[in-house]
Amino acid sequence: MRESAESESENPTIAAKSVISIHELSAVSDLSEAQVFREILNHNIPTVYEAQSEPGYVVEDYTEVDRESELGGFMLNSAHEIGVYQAINRFLRPFQARKTLLEIIEHGFYEEVAFRVPGQNSRAVFFDLPGIKLTARNMLILKVHAERFFIPQPLKPNAVMARHELQERQLNPLPSPSSLACECCRPERGGQLTSSLMKAFLDRKEIAWGLDQQKKMETHCKLFVELMDDPPLGALNRDLIWAYADALRRMPANRYNAARHHGTNDAKELLALADEHGEERISSGSALRYMDALSSMFSWAVDNMMLTHNPAKRAIEKSRKITRDQDSRSRFEQQDLDRIFSARWFSNGIGERNAQGRFHQFRPHFYWLPLLALYTGARLNELSQLYLGDIRISSSGVHYLDFNLDAPDKLDVDSNDKSLKTVNSQRIVPLHPHLVELGLHAYAEALRIAGYTRLFPELKRDAIKGYGKPAGSWFNERFLGKQLGMERNGTRTFHSFRHTFITALSELEVPSDIQSQLAGHSRGETITTTRYRKDAEADRLLSYVKQLDFKLTPIRAFIIVDGLHAVKDAMRRKIKPTYNKPLSN
């Protein structure tokens, strides 16, 4: 920036309009376009594009647009299907503003198809491919923000400096092992970076952990490397861990949402932006989990002679627990069940079609998953991954679900197609008569005849979270949160159905071994009960399950023909390509 400030009269290009393009600002400020863009990024200045009678699709709530996965890009066809086609005349913000500007810096342009409408949180505009070509000539900022490029700005203590710090790190090599204190390792390992220890830890643990655990531990341990500049092992000590704990507590509560909002996933930048904007911070429970993961990694390193001491061992005091385990999640009360099962698809037996006669807003799992969870107590992923062959009937005619790790010979995915939480999760649960009356078994048979192998073929499998991930996102966020307006404090989720089911069994005074079998828990605490007692058969289990009465509002039987059409519509959209992927970690 210039050393001397200039008045508006000295900058007629700025004074004449309320917005100015980056190209114009560069010309009058003696800064290159790339320098202007980087100042915009550093100071989180909003940029806009002015659409002038360009045809696009206006979507009132962009969260209704299908995405490849929770972290994936939008499906363009989905946006066009639910959006209103019209000529767009207004200012728009690129959906991934930071990514867009970085692409323009690197390549000189970026073709964007997704935009937010300023001042309207959920409204968005989508354009057809190849999208709007954004450059320094049509990217605009407000005049009030442009003035800062002519006024010397004092440095902010919390300004984002991650890239400059990285450059300094490259210019100043790591200290030699002999210059490090090496309080927690032998001197010869002093120069080894924490990131290399982390890689060895994760590689060795891969055989023992599932994908979900691998990803979780990588995320938790990697944050230390990011925030503390990947320290050498010789620099590890208690003070460094305490400094990390202080930084950790200042991280935004939801890093994924913060990354989407700010257009960056850089940990230091997100921390600085959280400081600057006063955003909600990570909970004490989450901070403890991050610290526990770090301590686990260092403990493993001690066991494997990479460290001599664990610097994170009991580094922060845990607050005394004042809530019981059973209170961390709430069961659904009667008023909650009334609200949930008053949804249109329960009273009508199917969801609504759109103007084109397709089921755009409805999927069959909207109807069946809440009912199955309530009457079986099964976990979300256990239900979401069911094959039609897992819905069985005993010799005496009792319909039941078989939760197992079996799968058909020919799979469209890898061998990790199914997963259960523990070995005790393998069990059978009879279908409550209400589920049979509503047509679950008949619907499964119709799916089989139609050539499907899964109960919910519309669900796409996530490599880490399984088939339950998209279903959980729908139920917890879109249905409970946005549609029903339930407080999203983590106490009432899809898992609350399981608590409701188990509590109801207890209130009916069902024997503890039967409760354990139905819930998929250990069948007892002694060798006799866990090893020699066999599980009860479906017929006996049904005698207990059929006693459950949740006093639900009237629910209409599922309309199978329409349900098959809904699956077909979902499958058609499930395979559509995506675009506008967010920045990777």
Coordinates of C-alpha atoms in Angstrom, one line a residue:
M1 CA 0.0 0.0 0.0
R2 CA 1.1 3.6 -0.5
E3 CA 2.7 5.3 2.4
S4 CA 0.6 8.5 2.1
A5 CA -3.2 8.6 2.2
E6 CA -5.2 10.0 -0.7
S7 CA -8.6 11.7 -0.5
E8 CA -11.6 10.8 -2.5
S9 CA -11.1 13.7 -4.8
E10 CA -7.7 12.4 -5.6
N11 CA -9.2 9.0 -6.6
P12 CA -12.1 9.8 -8.9
T13 CA -12.4 6.2 -10.0
I14 CA -13.4 5.2 -6.4
A15 CA -15.4 8.3 -5.6
A16 CA -17.6 8.0 -8.7
K17 CA -19.1 4.6 -7.7
S18 CA -20.0 2.5 -4.7
V19 CA -18.0 -0.5 -5.9
I20 CA -14.8 -0.8 -7.7
S21 CA -13.2 -3.7 -9.6
I22 CA -9.9 -5.3 -8.5
H23 CA -8.5 -4.3 -11.9
E24 CA -9.4 -0.6 -11.4
L25 CA -8.2 -0.6 -7.8
S26 CA -4.9 -2.1 -8.9
A27 CA -4.5 0.7 -11.4
V28 CA -5.1 3.5 -9.0
S29 CA -3.2 2.1 -6.0
D30 CA 0.1 1.1 -7.6
L31 CA -0.5 -2.5 -6.3
S32 CA -0.5 -5.5 -8.6
E33 CA -3.8 -7.3 -9.0
A34 CA -2.4 -10.3 -7.1
Q35 CA -1.3 -8.0 -4.2
V36 CA -4.8 -6.5 -4.0
F37 CA -6.4 -10.0 -4.0
R38 CA -4.0 -11.1 -1.2
E39 CA -4.9 -8.0 0.9
I40 CA -8.5 -8.9 0.4
L41 CA -7.9 -12.4 1.6
N42 CA -5.8 -11.3 4.6
H43 CA -8.4 -8.9 5.8
N44 CA -11.4 -11.0 4.9
I45 CA -12.9 -8.3 2.7
P46 CA -16.1 -9.4 0.9
T47 CA -16.0 -9.6 -2.9
V48 CA -19.0 -9.6 -5.2
Y49 CA -19.8 -10.1 -8.9
E50 CA -22.6 -8.0 -10.5
A51 CA -24.8 -10.2 -12.7
Q52 CA -26.6 -8.3 -15.5
S53 CA -29.5 -10.2 -17.0
E54 CA -27.7 -13.5 -16.9
P55 CA -29.9 -16.6 -16.9
G56 CA -29.6 -18.6 -13.7
Y57 CA -31.5 -20.7 -11.2
V58 CA -32.5 -19.1 -7.9
V59 CA -32.7 -21.6 -5.0
E60 CA -34.3 -20.4 -1.8
D61 CA -32.4 -22.8 0.5
Y62 CA -29.1 -24.1 -0.9
T63 CA -29.0 -26.9 1.8
E64 CA -31.8 -28.6 -0.2
V65 CA -29.5 -29.0 -3.2
D66 CA -28.1 -32.5 -3.3
R67 CA -24.4 -33.0 -2.6
E68 CA -22.1 -35.9 -3.3
S69 CA -21.4 -36.2 0.4
E70 CA -21.5 -33.9 3.5
L71 CA -18.1 -32.6 2.5
G72 CA -18.6 -32.8 -1.3
G73 CA -19.7 -30.3 -4.0
F74 CA -23.2 -29.5 -5.1
M75 CA -25.0 -31.5 -7.8
L76 CA -25.7 -29.0 -10.6
N77 CA -28.7 -30.9 -12.0
S78 CA -30.3 -30.9 -8.5
A79 CA -29.9 -27.1 -8.2
H80 CA -31.4 -26.6 -11.6
E81 CA -34.3 -28.9 -10.8
I82 CA -35.4 -27.2 -7.6
G83 CA -34.4 -23.6 -8.6
V84 CA -36.5 -21.0 -10.4
Y85 CA -35.1 -20.1 -13.8
Q86 CA -34.8 -16.3 -14.4
A87 CA -32.6 -13.5 -15.5
I88 CA -30.3 -12.5 -12.6
N89 CA -29.7 -8.8 -12.0
R90 CA -27.9 -8.3 -8.7
F91 CA -24.7 -8.5 -6.7
L92 CA -23.6 -12.1 -5.9
R93 CA -20.8 -13.6 -3.8
P94 CA -18.9 -16.6 -5.0
F95 CA -20.0 -19.6 -2.8
Q96 CA -16.4 -20.5 -2.0
A97 CA -15.0 -17.0 -2.0
R98 CA -11.5 -17.7 -0.8
K99 CA -11.0 -20.6 -3.2
T100 CA -12.2 -18.5 -6.1
L101 CA -9.8 -15.6 -5.3
L102 CA -6.9 -18.0 -4.9
E103 CA -7.7 -19.6 -8.3
I104 CA -7.8 -16.1 -9.9
I105 CA -4.5 -15.2 -8.4
E106 CA -2.9 -18.4 -9.8
H107 CA -4.6 -18.7 -13.2
G108 CA -6.0 -15.2 -13.9
F109 CA -9.6 -16.4 -13.9
Y110 CA -12.1 -18.9 -12.4
E111 CA -15.3 -20.3 -13.8
E112 CA -17.8 -20.3 -10.9
V113 CA -21.4 -21.7 -11.0
A114 CA -22.5 -21.3 -7.4
F115 CA -23.1 -17.9 -5.7
R116 CA -24.6 -16.7 -2.4
V117 CA -27.0 -13.8 -2.3
P118 CA -25.6 -11.2 0.0
G119 CA -27.7 -10.6 3.1
Q120 CA -29.7 -13.8 2.6
N121 CA -28.2 -16.7 4.5
S122 CA -29.9 -19.6 2.6
R123 CA -30.6 -18.1 -0.8
A124 CA -28.2 -19.0 -3.6
V125 CA -27.9 -18.7 -7.4
F126 CA -26.6 -21.4 -9.7
F127 CA -25.6 -21.0 -13.3
D128 CA -25.2 -23.6 -16.1
L129 CA -21.8 -24.9 -17.0
P130 CA -19.1 -23.6 -17.7
G131 CA -20.3 -21.0 -15.3
I132 CA -19.4 -17.3 -14.9
K133 CA -15.8 -16.4 -15.8
L134 CA -14.6 -14.3 -12.9
T135 CA -11.5 -12.1 -13.3
A136 CA -9.9 -9.1 -11.7
R137 CA -12.1 -7.0 -14.1
N138 CA -15.4 -8.2 -12.8
M139 CA -14.7 -9.0 -9.2
L140 CA -15.8 -6.0 -7.1
I141 CA -15.4 -4.7 -3.6
L142 CA -17.3 -1.8 -1.8
K143 CA -15.8 1.7 -1.9
V144 CA -15.6 1.8 1.9
H145 CA -13.3 -1.3 1.8
A146 CA -11.3 0.1 -1.1
E147 CA -10.3 3.1 0.9
R148 CA -8.1 1.0 3.1
F149 CA -5.7 0.5 0.2
F150 CA -4.8 4.2 0.5
I151 CA -4.6 4.5 4.3
P152 CA -1.7 3.0 6.2
Q153 CA -3.1 0.1 8.3
P154 CA -1.6 -0.8 11.6
L155 CA -0.8 -4.5 12.0
K156 CA -3.3 -6.5 14.0
P157 CA -1.9 -8.9 16.6
N158 CA -4.4 -11.5 15.5
A159 CA -4.0 -10.9 11.7
V160 CA -3.7 -14.0 9.6
M161 CA 0.0 -14.6 8.9
A162 CA 0.2 -18.3 8.3
R163 CA 1.8 -18.1 4.9
H164 CA 4.4 -15.5 6.0
E165 CA 5.2 -17.7 8.9
L166 CA 5.7 -20.6 6.5
Q167 CA 8.1 -18.6 4.4
E168 CA 10.1 -17.6 7.5
R169 CA 10.2 -21.2 8.5
Q170 CA 11.6 -22.2 5.1
L171 CA 14.2 -19.4 5.3
N172 CA 15.2 -20.4 8.9
P173 CA 15.9 -24.1 9.1
L174 CA 15.0 -26.1 12.2
P175 CA 17.5 -25.9 15.0
S176 CA 20.1 -28.7 15.2
P177 CA 19.4 -31.5 17.7
S178 CA 22.3 -30.3 19.8
S179 CA 20.6 -26.9 20.3
L180 CA 17.3 -28.5 21.5
A181 CA 16.5 -29.3 25.1
C182 CA 15.3 -32.8 24.2
E183 CA 13.3 -33.1 27.4
C184 CA 11.2 -35.9 26.0
C185 CA 13.4 -37.8 23.6
R186 CA 17.0 -38.9 23.1
P187 CA 19.3 -36.2 21.5
E188 CA 19.7 -38.2 18.2
R189 CA 15.9 -37.9 17.6
G190 CA 15.8 -34.2 18.5
G191 CA 15.5 -33.0 14.9
Q192 CA 12.8 -35.4 13.9
L193 CA 9.5 -33.6 13.2
T194 CA 6.3 -34.5 15.0
S195 CA 4.6 -35.0 11.6
S196 CA 6.9 -38.0 10.9
L197 CA 6.1 -39.5 14.3
M198 CA 2.4 -39.0 13.5
K199 CA 2.7 -40.8 10.2
A200 CA 4.5 -43.8 11.8
F201 CA 1.8 -43.9 14.5
L202 CA -1.1 -43.8 12.1
D203 CA 0.5 -46.4 9.7
R204 CA 1.1 -48.8 12.5
K205 CA -2.4 -48.4 13.9
E206 CA -4.1 -48.9 10.5
I207 CA -4.5 -52.6 11.0
A208 CA -6.2 -52.2 14.3
W209 CA -8.5 -49.3 13.5
G210 CA -11.5 -48.9 11.2
L211 CA -11.6 -46.0 8.7
D212 CA -13.7 -43.9 11.0
Q213 CA -11.2 -44.2 13.9
Q214 CA -8.2 -43.7 11.5
K215 CA -9.7 -40.4 10.2
K216 CA -10.7 -39.2 13.7
M217 CA -7.2 -39.8 15.1
E218 CA -5.5 -38.2 12.1
T219 CA -7.7 -35.1 12.4
H220 CA -7.1 -34.9 16.2
C221 CA -3.3 -35.4 16.0
K222 CA -2.8 -33.2 12.9
L223 CA -4.2 -30.1 14.6
F224 CA -1.2 -30.1 17.0
V225 CA 1.1 -30.2 14.0
E226 CA -0.8 -27.4 12.3
L227 CA -1.1 -25.1 15.3
M228 CA 2.3 -25.6 16.7
D229 CA 4.2 -25.5 13.4
D230 CA 5.2 -29.1 13.3
P231 CA 7.8 -28.9 16.2
P232 CA 10.8 -31.2 16.3
L233 CA 10.7 -33.9 18.9
G234 CA 13.5 -32.2 20.8
A235 CA 11.2 -29.2 21.4
L236 CA 8.4 -31.2 23.0
N237 CA 7.9 -30.2 26.6
R238 CA 5.1 -29.4 29.0
D239 CA 5.1 -25.7 28.2
L240 CA 4.6 -26.4 24.5
I241 CA 1.6 -28.7 25.3
W242 CA 0.1 -26.1 27.5
A243 CA 0.5 -23.5 24.8
Y244 CA -1.3 -25.9 22.4
A245 CA -4.1 -26.5 24.9
D246 CA -4.6 -22.7 25.1
A247 CA -4.7 -22.4 21.3
L248 CA -7.0 -25.5 21.0
R249 CA -9.6 -23.9 23.2
R250 CA -9.8 -20.9 20.9
M251 CA -10.5 -23.0 17.8
P252 CA -14.0 -22.5 16.3
A253 CA -16.6 -24.9 17.6
N254 CA -17.3 -26.4 14.1
R255 CA -14.2 -26.4 12.0
Y256 CA -16.0 -27.7 8.9
N257 CA -18.7 -24.9 9.0
A258 CA -16.0 -22.3 9.8
A259 CA -13.9 -23.5 6.8
R260 CA -17.0 -23.2 4.5
H261 CA -17.8 -19.8 5.9
H262 CA -14.3 -18.3 5.6
G263 CA -13.2 -20.3 2.5
T264 CA -10.1 -21.7 4.2
N265 CA -9.3 -24.8 6.2
D266 CA -5.9 -23.5 7.5
A267 CA -6.0 -24.0 11.3
K268 CA -4.1 -20.9 12.1
E269 CA -6.3 -18.8 9.9
L270 CA -9.4 -20.2 11.3
L271 CA -8.2 -19.5 14.8
A272 CA -7.3 -15.9 14.0
L273 CA -10.7 -15.4 12.3
A274 CA -12.5 -16.9 15.3
D275 CA -10.6 -14.4 17.5
E276 CA -11.4 -11.5 15.2
H277 CA -15.1 -12.2 14.8
G278 CA -15.8 -13.6 18.3
E279 CA -17.0 -16.9 17.0
E280 CA -18.2 -19.8 19.2
R281 CA -15.2 -21.9 20.4
I282 CA -14.6 -25.6 20.7
S283 CA -16.3 -27.2 23.8
S284 CA -14.3 -28.4 26.7
G285 CA -15.3 -32.0 26.0
S286 CA -14.0 -31.7 22.4
A287 CA -10.8 -30.1 23.6
L288 CA -10.2 -33.1 25.9
R289 CA -10.7 -35.5 23.1
Y290 CA -8.1 -33.7 21.0
M291 CA -5.7 -33.8 24.0
D292 CA -6.4 -37.5 24.7
A293 CA -5.6 -38.4 21.1
L294 CA -2.4 -36.4 21.2
S295 CA -1.4 -38.1 24.5
S296 CA -2.2 -41.5 23.0
M297 CA 0.1 -40.8 20.1
F298 CA 2.9 -39.7 22.4
S299 CA 2.3 -42.7 24.7
W300 CA 2.6 -45.0 21.7
A301 CA 5.9 -43.3 20.8
V302 CA 7.2 -43.9 24.3
D303 CA 6.3 -47.6 24.1
N304 CA 8.1 -47.8 20.7
M305 CA 11.2 -45.9 22.0
M306 CA 10.7 -42.8 19.8
L307 CA 10.2 -40.7 22.9
T308 CA 11.4 -41.1 26.5
H309 CA 8.5 -39.3 28.1
N310 CA 4.9 -38.3 27.1
P311 CA 4.7 -34.5 27.4
A312 CA 0.9 -34.6 27.1
K313 CA 0.2 -37.1 29.8
R314 CA -2.4 -35.6 32.2
A315 CA -1.4 -32.2 30.9
I316 CA -4.8 -30.6 31.6
E317 CA -7.1 -31.4 34.5
K318 CA -10.5 -32.9 33.6
S319 CA -13.4 -31.3 35.3
R320 CA -15.4 -33.5 37.7
K321 CA -18.2 -35.3 35.8
I322 CA -21.6 -34.2 37.1
T323 CA -23.8 -35.9 34.6
R324 CA -24.6 -39.6 34.2
D325 CA -23.7 -41.5 31.0
Q326 CA -27.4 -42.1 30.3
D327 CA -28.1 -38.3 30.5
S328 CA -25.6 -37.4 27.7
R329 CA -28.3 -38.3 25.2
S330 CA -32.0 -37.7 25.7
R331 CA -34.8 -40.0 24.8
F332 CA -37.6 -38.7 22.7
E333 CA -40.5 -37.6 24.9
Q334 CA -44.1 -38.1 23.8
Q335 CA -44.3 -34.5 22.4
D336 CA -41.1 -35.1 20.4
L337 CA -42.5 -38.3 18.9
D338 CA -45.8 -36.5 18.1
R339 CA -43.9 -33.9 16.1
I340 CA -41.6 -36.3 14.3
F341 CA -44.4 -38.7 13.2
S342 CA -46.7 -35.9 12.1
A343 CA -44.5 -35.3 9.0
R344 CA -46.5 -35.4 5.8
W345 CA -45.0 -38.7 4.6
F346 CA -46.3 -40.5 7.8
S347 CA -49.8 -39.2 7.5
N348 CA -50.0 -39.6 3.7
G349 CA -48.0 -42.9 3.4
I350 CA -45.6 -41.2 0.9
G351 CA -43.9 -37.8 0.3
E352 CA -45.0 -35.2 -2.1
R353 CA -44.1 -35.0 -5.8
N354 CA -42.8 -31.8 -7.4
A355 CA -44.3 -30.0 -10.4
Q356 CA -42.6 -32.4 -12.7
G357 CA -44.2 -35.4 -11.0
R358 CA -41.0 -36.5 -9.3
F359 CA -40.1 -37.2 -5.7
H360 CA -37.4 -34.5 -5.3
Q361 CA -37.8 -33.8 -1.6
F362 CA -38.7 -37.3 -0.4
R363 CA -36.8 -40.5 0.0
P364 CA -38.2 -43.8 1.4
H365 CA -35.8 -43.8 4.3
F366 CA -37.5 -40.7 5.6
Y367 CA -40.5 -42.9 6.3
W368 CA -38.9 -46.2 7.4
L369 CA -35.7 -45.3 9.3
P370 CA -37.4 -43.4 12.2
L371 CA -40.0 -46.2 12.6
L372 CA -37.4 -48.9 12.5
A373 CA -35.2 -47.1 15.0
L374 CA -38.1 -46.6 17.4
Y375 CA -39.3 -50.2 17.2
T376 CA -35.9 -52.0 17.1
G377 CA -33.5 -49.7 18.9
A378 CA -31.0 -50.3 16.2
R379 CA -28.2 -47.8 15.5
L380 CA -28.4 -45.6 12.4
N381 CA -25.7 -47.3 10.4
E382 CA -27.0 -50.8 11.3
L383 CA -30.3 -49.9 9.7
S384 CA -29.0 -47.9 6.8
Q385 CA -26.7 -50.8 5.6
L386 CA -29.4 -53.5 5.6
Y387 CA -29.7 -55.9 2.7
L388 CA -33.1 -57.2 1.7
G389 CA -31.8 -60.6 2.7
D390 CA -31.4 -59.3 6.3
I391 CA -35.2 -59.1 6.6
R392 CA -36.2 -62.6 7.4
I393 CA -39.0 -64.8 8.6
S394 CA -38.9 -67.6 11.0
S395 CA -40.4 -71.1 10.5
S396 CA -43.3 -70.0 12.6
G397 CA -43.9 -66.8 10.6
V398 CA -42.2 -64.2 12.7
H399 CA -40.6 -61.4 10.7
Y400 CA -37.3 -60.2 12.0
L401 CA -34.1 -58.2 11.2
D402 CA -30.8 -60.1 11.2
F403 CA -28.0 -57.7 12.0
N404 CA -24.9 -59.4 10.7
L405 CA -21.7 -58.8 8.7
D406 CA -22.9 -61.1 5.8
A407 CA -23.2 -59.7 2.3
P408 CA -24.2 -61.0 -1.1
D409 CA -21.5 -62.6 -3.2
K410 CA -21.4 -59.7 -5.7
L411 CA -21.0 -56.3 -4.1
D412 CA -20.7 -52.9 -5.8
V413 CA -18.3 -51.7 -3.1
D414 CA -15.4 -53.1 -1.2
S415 CA -15.3 -55.7 1.5
N416 CA -16.0 -53.1 4.3
D417 CA -19.5 -52.8 3.0
K418 CA -21.0 -53.6 6.4
S419 CA -19.8 -52.7 9.9
L420 CA -21.1 -53.3 13.4
K421 CA -20.0 -51.5 16.6
T422 CA -19.0 -54.6 18.5
V423 CA -19.3 -58.4 18.2
N424 CA -22.3 -58.3 20.5
S425 CA -24.1 -56.1 17.8
Q426 CA -24.7 -59.3 15.8
R427 CA -28.2 -60.2 16.7
I428 CA -31.8 -60.6 15.6
V429 CA -34.6 -58.3 16.4
P430 CA -38.3 -59.2 15.6
L431 CA -40.4 -56.7 13.7
H432 CA -43.0 -55.1 15.8
P433 CA -46.5 -55.8 14.4
H434 CA -47.0 -52.2 13.6
L435 CA -44.0 -52.3 11.1
V436 CA -45.6 -55.3 9.4
E437 CA -49.0 -53.6 9.2
L438 CA -47.3 -50.5 7.6
G439 CA -45.9 -52.7 4.9
L440 CA -42.2 -53.1 5.6
H441 CA -41.9 -56.7 4.6
A442 CA -44.1 -56.1 1.5
Y443 CA -42.0 -53.1 0.5
A444 CA -38.8 -55.2 0.8
E445 CA -40.3 -57.9 -1.4
A446 CA -41.3 -55.2 -4.0
L447 CA -37.7 -53.9 -4.0
R448 CA -36.4 -57.4 -4.5
I449 CA -38.7 -58.0 -7.5
A450 CA -37.6 -54.6 -8.9
G451 CA -34.0 -55.9 -8.9
Y452 CA -32.6 -54.1 -5.8
T453 CA -30.5 -55.8 -3.1
R454 CA -30.7 -53.1 -0.4
L455 CA -33.5 -51.9 1.8
F456 CA -32.4 -48.3 1.2
P457 CA -30.7 -48.3 -2.2
E458 CA -31.0 -44.5 -2.4
L459 CA -28.4 -44.1 0.3
K460 CA -24.8 -43.6 -0.9
R461 CA -22.1 -45.2 1.1
D462 CA -19.5 -42.9 2.7
A463 CA -16.0 -44.5 2.8
I464 CA -15.6 -43.7 6.5
K465 CA -19.1 -43.3 8.1
G466 CA -20.9 -45.9 5.9
Y467 CA -24.5 -45.7 4.7
G468 CA -25.7 -43.9 7.8
K469 CA -23.8 -40.6 7.1
P470 CA -26.2 -39.1 4.5
A471 CA -29.2 -40.4 6.5
G472 CA -27.9 -38.8 9.7
S473 CA -27.3 -35.5 8.0
W474 CA -30.9 -35.5 6.7
F475 CA -32.5 -36.5 10.0
N476 CA -30.4 -34.5 12.5
E477 CA -29.8 -31.3 10.6
R478 CA -32.5 -30.9 8.0
F479 CA -35.4 -32.7 9.6
L480 CA -35.0 -32.2 13.4
G481 CA -33.1 -28.9 13.1
K482 CA -34.5 -27.0 10.2
Q483 CA -37.9 -28.5 9.6
L484 CA -39.0 -29.2 13.2
G485 CA -36.9 -26.5 14.8
M486 CA -35.6 -28.7 17.6
E487 CA -32.6 -27.3 19.5
R488 CA -29.4 -28.7 18.1
N489 CA -27.5 -29.2 21.3
G490 CA -26.5 -32.8 20.8
T491 CA -28.9 -34.3 23.3
R492 CA -31.6 -35.2 20.8
T493 CA -30.5 -36.9 17.7
F494 CA -31.4 -40.0 15.7
H495 CA -29.6 -42.0 18.5
S496 CA -32.4 -40.8 20.8
F497 CA -34.7 -43.5 19.2
R498 CA -32.3 -46.1 20.7
H499 CA -32.6 -44.5 24.1
T500 CA -36.4 -44.4 23.8
F501 CA -36.5 -48.1 22.8
I502 CA -34.2 -49.3 25.7
T503 CA -36.0 -47.1 28.2
A504 CA -39.3 -48.6 27.1
L505 CA -38.0 -52.1 27.5
S506 CA -36.8 -51.3 31.0
E507 CA -40.2 -49.8 32.0
L508 CA -41.9 -53.0 30.8
E509 CA -39.5 -54.9 33.1
V510 CA -38.2 -57.0 30.2
P511 CA -35.5 -59.4 31.6
S512 CA -32.0 -57.8 31.4
D513 CA -30.6 -60.6 29.1
I514 CA -33.4 -60.0 26.6
Q515 CA -32.8 -56.2 26.8
S516 CA -29.1 -56.8 26.2
Q517 CA -29.7 -59.0 23.2
L518 CA -32.2 -56.6 21.6
A519 CA -29.9 -53.7 22.1
G520 CA -26.8 -55.5 20.9
H521 CA -25.0 -55.3 24.2
S522 CA -22.9 -57.9 26.1
R523 CA -25.3 -60.6 27.2
G524 CA -23.9 -60.7 30.8
E525 CA -20.9 -60.1 33.0
T526 CA -19.9 -63.7 33.7
I527 CA -18.3 -66.4 31.6
T528 CA -21.5 -68.5 32.0
T529 CA -23.8 -65.8 30.6
T530 CA -21.5 -64.5 27.9
R531 CA -20.1 -67.8 26.5
Y532 CA -22.7 -70.5 27.2
R533 CA -26.1 -68.9 27.2
K534 CA -27.5 -68.8 23.6
D535 CA -29.5 -65.9 22.2
A536 CA -33.3 -66.2 22.4
E537 CA -35.1 -67.0 19.1
A538 CA -37.3 -64.5 17.2
D539 CA -40.5 -66.0 18.6
R540 CA -39.6 -65.4 22.2
L541 CA -38.2 -62.0 21.5
L542 CA -41.4 -61.0 19.8
S543 CA -43.4 -61.6 22.9
Y544 CA -41.5 -58.7 24.5
V545 CA -41.2 -56.4 21.5
K546 CA -45.0 -56.5 20.7
Q547 CA -45.7 -55.0 24.1
L548 CA -44.1 -51.7 23.1
D549 CA -46.7 -49.0 22.6
F550 CA -45.4 -45.5 21.9
K551 CA -48.9 -44.0 21.3
L552 CA -48.0 -42.6 17.9
T553 CA -50.3 -40.4 15.9
P554 CA -52.1 -42.3 13.1
I555 CA -49.6 -43.4 10.4
R556 CA -50.8 -44.5 7.0
A557 CA -49.4 -47.7 5.4
F558 CA -46.5 -47.0 3.1
I559 CA -47.6 -46.7 -0.6
I560 CA -45.3 -49.2 -2.2
V561 CA -45.7 -48.2 -5.9
D562 CA -44.9 -44.6 -5.1
G563 CA -42.1 -45.7 -2.9
L564 CA -40.5 -47.5 -5.9
H565 CA -40.8 -44.4 -8.0
A566 CA -39.1 -42.4 -5.2
V567 CA -36.2 -44.8 -5.2
K568 CA -35.9 -44.5 -9.0
D569 CA -35.9 -40.7 -8.8
A570 CA -33.3 -40.8 -6.0
M571 CA -31.1 -43.3 -7.9
R572 CA -31.2 -41.1 -11.0
R573 CA -29.9 -38.1 -9.0
K574 CA -27.5 -40.2 -6.9
I575 CA -25.2 -40.8 -9.8
K576 CA -25.1 -37.3 -11.2
P577 CA -21.7 -35.5 -11.3
T578 CA -20.7 -32.8 -8.8
Y579 CA -18.9 -29.6 -9.1
N580 CA -17.5 -26.8 -6.9
K581 CA -15.6 -29.1 -4.5
P582 CA -14.4 -27.3 -1.3
L583 CA -10.7 -26.9 -0.5
S584 CA -9.2 -30.1 0.8
N585 CA -7.7 -30.4 4.2

